[in-house]
PDB file of C-alpha atoms in Angstrom:
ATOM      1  CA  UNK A   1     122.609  72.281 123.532  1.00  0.00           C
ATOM      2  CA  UNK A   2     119.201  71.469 125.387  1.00  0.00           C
ATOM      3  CA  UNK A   3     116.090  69.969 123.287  1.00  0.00           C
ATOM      4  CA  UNK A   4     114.513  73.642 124.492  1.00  0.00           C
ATOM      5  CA  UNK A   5     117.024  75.473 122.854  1.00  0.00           C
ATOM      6  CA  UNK A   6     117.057  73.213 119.232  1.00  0.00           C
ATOM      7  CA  UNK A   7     112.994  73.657 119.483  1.00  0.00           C
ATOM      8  CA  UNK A   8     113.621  77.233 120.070  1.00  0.00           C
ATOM      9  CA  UNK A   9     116.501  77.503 116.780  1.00  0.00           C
ATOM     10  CA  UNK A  10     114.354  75.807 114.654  1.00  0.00           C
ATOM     11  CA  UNK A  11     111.173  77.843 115.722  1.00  0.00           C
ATOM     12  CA  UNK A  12     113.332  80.844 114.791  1.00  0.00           C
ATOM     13  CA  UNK A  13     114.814  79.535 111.544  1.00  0.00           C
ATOM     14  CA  UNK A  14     111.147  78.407 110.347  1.00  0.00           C
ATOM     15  CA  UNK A  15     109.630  81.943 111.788  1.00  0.00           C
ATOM     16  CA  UNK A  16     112.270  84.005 109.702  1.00  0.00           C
ATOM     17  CA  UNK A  17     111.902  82.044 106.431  1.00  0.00           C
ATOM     18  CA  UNK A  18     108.071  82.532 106.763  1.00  0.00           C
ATOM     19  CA  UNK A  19     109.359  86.494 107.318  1.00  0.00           C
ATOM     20  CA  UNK A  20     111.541  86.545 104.110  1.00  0.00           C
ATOM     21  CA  UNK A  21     108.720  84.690 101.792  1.00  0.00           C
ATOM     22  CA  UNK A  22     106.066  86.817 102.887  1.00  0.00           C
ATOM     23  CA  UNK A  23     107.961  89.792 102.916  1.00  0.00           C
ATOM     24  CA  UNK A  24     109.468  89.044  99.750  1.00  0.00           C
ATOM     25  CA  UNK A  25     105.944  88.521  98.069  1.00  0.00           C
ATOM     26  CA  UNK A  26     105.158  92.014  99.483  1.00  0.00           C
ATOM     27  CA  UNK A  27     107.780  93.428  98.385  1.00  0.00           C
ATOM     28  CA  UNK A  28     107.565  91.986  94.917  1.00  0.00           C
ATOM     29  CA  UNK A  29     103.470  92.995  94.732  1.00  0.00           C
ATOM     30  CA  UNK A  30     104.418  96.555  95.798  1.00  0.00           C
ATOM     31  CA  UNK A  31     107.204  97.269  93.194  1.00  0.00           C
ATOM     32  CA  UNK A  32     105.093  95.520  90.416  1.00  0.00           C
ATOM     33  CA  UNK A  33     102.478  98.638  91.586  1.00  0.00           C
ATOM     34  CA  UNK A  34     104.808 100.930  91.379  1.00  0.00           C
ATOM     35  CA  UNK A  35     106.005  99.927  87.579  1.00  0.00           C
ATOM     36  CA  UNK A  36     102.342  99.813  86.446  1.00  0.00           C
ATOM     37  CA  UNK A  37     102.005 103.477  88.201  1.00  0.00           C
ATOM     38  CA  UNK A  38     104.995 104.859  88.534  1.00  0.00           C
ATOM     39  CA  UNK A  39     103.488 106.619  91.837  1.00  0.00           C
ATOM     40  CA  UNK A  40     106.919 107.305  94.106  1.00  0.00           C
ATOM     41  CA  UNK A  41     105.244 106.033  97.182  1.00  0.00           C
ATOM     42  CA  UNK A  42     104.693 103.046  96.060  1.00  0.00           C
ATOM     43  CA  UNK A  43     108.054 102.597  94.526  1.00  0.00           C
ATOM     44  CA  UNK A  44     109.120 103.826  98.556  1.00  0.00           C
ATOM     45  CA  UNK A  45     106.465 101.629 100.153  1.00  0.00           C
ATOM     46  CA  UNK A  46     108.393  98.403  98.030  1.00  0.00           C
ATOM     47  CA  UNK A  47     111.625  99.936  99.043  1.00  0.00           C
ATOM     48  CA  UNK A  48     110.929  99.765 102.742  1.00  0.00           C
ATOM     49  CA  UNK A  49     109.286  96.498 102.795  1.00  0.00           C
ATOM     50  CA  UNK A  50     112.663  95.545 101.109  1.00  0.00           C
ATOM     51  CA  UNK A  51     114.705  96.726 103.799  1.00  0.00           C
ATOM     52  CA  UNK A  52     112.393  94.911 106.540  1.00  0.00           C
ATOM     53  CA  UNK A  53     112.454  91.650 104.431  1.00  0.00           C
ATOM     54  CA  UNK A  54     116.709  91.963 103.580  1.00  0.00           C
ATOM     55  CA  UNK A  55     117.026  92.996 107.764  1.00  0.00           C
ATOM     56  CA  UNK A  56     115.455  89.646 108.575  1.00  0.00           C
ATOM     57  CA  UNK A  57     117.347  87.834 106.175  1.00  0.00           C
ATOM     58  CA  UNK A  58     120.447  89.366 106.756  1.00  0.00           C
ATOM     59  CA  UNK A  59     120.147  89.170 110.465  1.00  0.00           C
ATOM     60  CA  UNK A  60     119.613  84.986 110.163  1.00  0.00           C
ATOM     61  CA  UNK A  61     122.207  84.807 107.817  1.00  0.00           C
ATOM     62  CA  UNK A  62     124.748  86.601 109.660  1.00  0.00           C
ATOM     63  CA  UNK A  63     123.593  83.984 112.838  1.00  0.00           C
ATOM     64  CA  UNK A  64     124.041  81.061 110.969  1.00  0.00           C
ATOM     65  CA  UNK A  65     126.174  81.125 108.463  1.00  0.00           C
ATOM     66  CA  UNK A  66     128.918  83.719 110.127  1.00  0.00           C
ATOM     67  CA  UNK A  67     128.263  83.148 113.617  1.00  0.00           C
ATOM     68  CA  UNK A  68     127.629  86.371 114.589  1.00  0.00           C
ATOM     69  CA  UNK A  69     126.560  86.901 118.720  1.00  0.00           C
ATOM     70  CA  UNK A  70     122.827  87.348 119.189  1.00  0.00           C
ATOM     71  CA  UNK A  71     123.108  90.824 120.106  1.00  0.00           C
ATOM     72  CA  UNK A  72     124.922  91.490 117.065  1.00  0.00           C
ATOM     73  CA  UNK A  73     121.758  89.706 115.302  1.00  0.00           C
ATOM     74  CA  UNK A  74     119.704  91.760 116.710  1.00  0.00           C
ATOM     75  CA  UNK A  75     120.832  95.055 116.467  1.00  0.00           C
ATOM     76  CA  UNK A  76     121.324  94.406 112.355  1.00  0.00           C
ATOM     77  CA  UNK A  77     117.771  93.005 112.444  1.00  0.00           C
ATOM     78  CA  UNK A  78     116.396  96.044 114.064  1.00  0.00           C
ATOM     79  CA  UNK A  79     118.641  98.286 112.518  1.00  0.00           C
ATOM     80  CA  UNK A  80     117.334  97.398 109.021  1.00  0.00           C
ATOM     81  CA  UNK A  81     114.118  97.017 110.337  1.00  0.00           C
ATOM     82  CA  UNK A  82     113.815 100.832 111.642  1.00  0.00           C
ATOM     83  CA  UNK A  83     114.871 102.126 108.224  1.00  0.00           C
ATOM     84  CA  UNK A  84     112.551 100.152 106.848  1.00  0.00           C
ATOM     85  CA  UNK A  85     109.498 101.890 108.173  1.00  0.00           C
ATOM     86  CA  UNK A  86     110.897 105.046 108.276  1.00  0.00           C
ATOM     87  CA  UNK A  87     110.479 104.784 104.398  1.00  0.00           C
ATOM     88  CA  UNK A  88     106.897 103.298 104.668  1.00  0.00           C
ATOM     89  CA  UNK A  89     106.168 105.794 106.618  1.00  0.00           C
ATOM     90  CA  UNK A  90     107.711 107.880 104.423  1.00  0.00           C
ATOM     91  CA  UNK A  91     105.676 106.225 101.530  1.00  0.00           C
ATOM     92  CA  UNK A  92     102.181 106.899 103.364  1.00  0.00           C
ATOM     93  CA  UNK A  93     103.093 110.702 103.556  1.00  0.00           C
ATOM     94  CA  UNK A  94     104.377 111.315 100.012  1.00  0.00           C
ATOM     95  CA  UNK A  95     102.059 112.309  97.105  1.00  0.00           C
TER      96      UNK A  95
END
């Protein structure tokens, strides 16, 4: 492998684990709303943040731990990610 393409694997790797913390702390802030409210969008809003957060992680775990091909990657990654905000989007319409 060329130094371009270890820069570029380790820019990813360090990119996604920024994704999951971040997303993770989002995800954690909106269900703690949601338990002090018990409002339903916010209980969807941490539910699609979830899904966004798990696609990312599930998408760079399938890479590197299981090998999967790139466009196998990707299409879990944007798969998950889709659902995701469909259900914040959901979230921003519901009462």
């Amino acid at each position: 492998m060329s130094h371009l393409a270890d820069y570029i694997s380790t820019g990813v790797i360090a990119f996604k684990s920024i994704t999951l913390v971040l997303g993770g702390i989002v995800t954690f802030l909106a269900f703690k709303a949601y338990r002090r409210t018990h409002a339903t969008a916010l209980g969807a809003l941490a539910l699609g943040f979830g899904f966004v957060t798990v696609g990312a992680m599930l998408a760079g775990m399938a890479h590197q731990a299981f090998g999967f091909a790139t466009e196998s990657v990707i299409l879990i990654e944007s798969a998950l990610t889709a659902v995701g905000f469909g259900i914040i989007v959901y979230s921003l319409y519901s009462e």
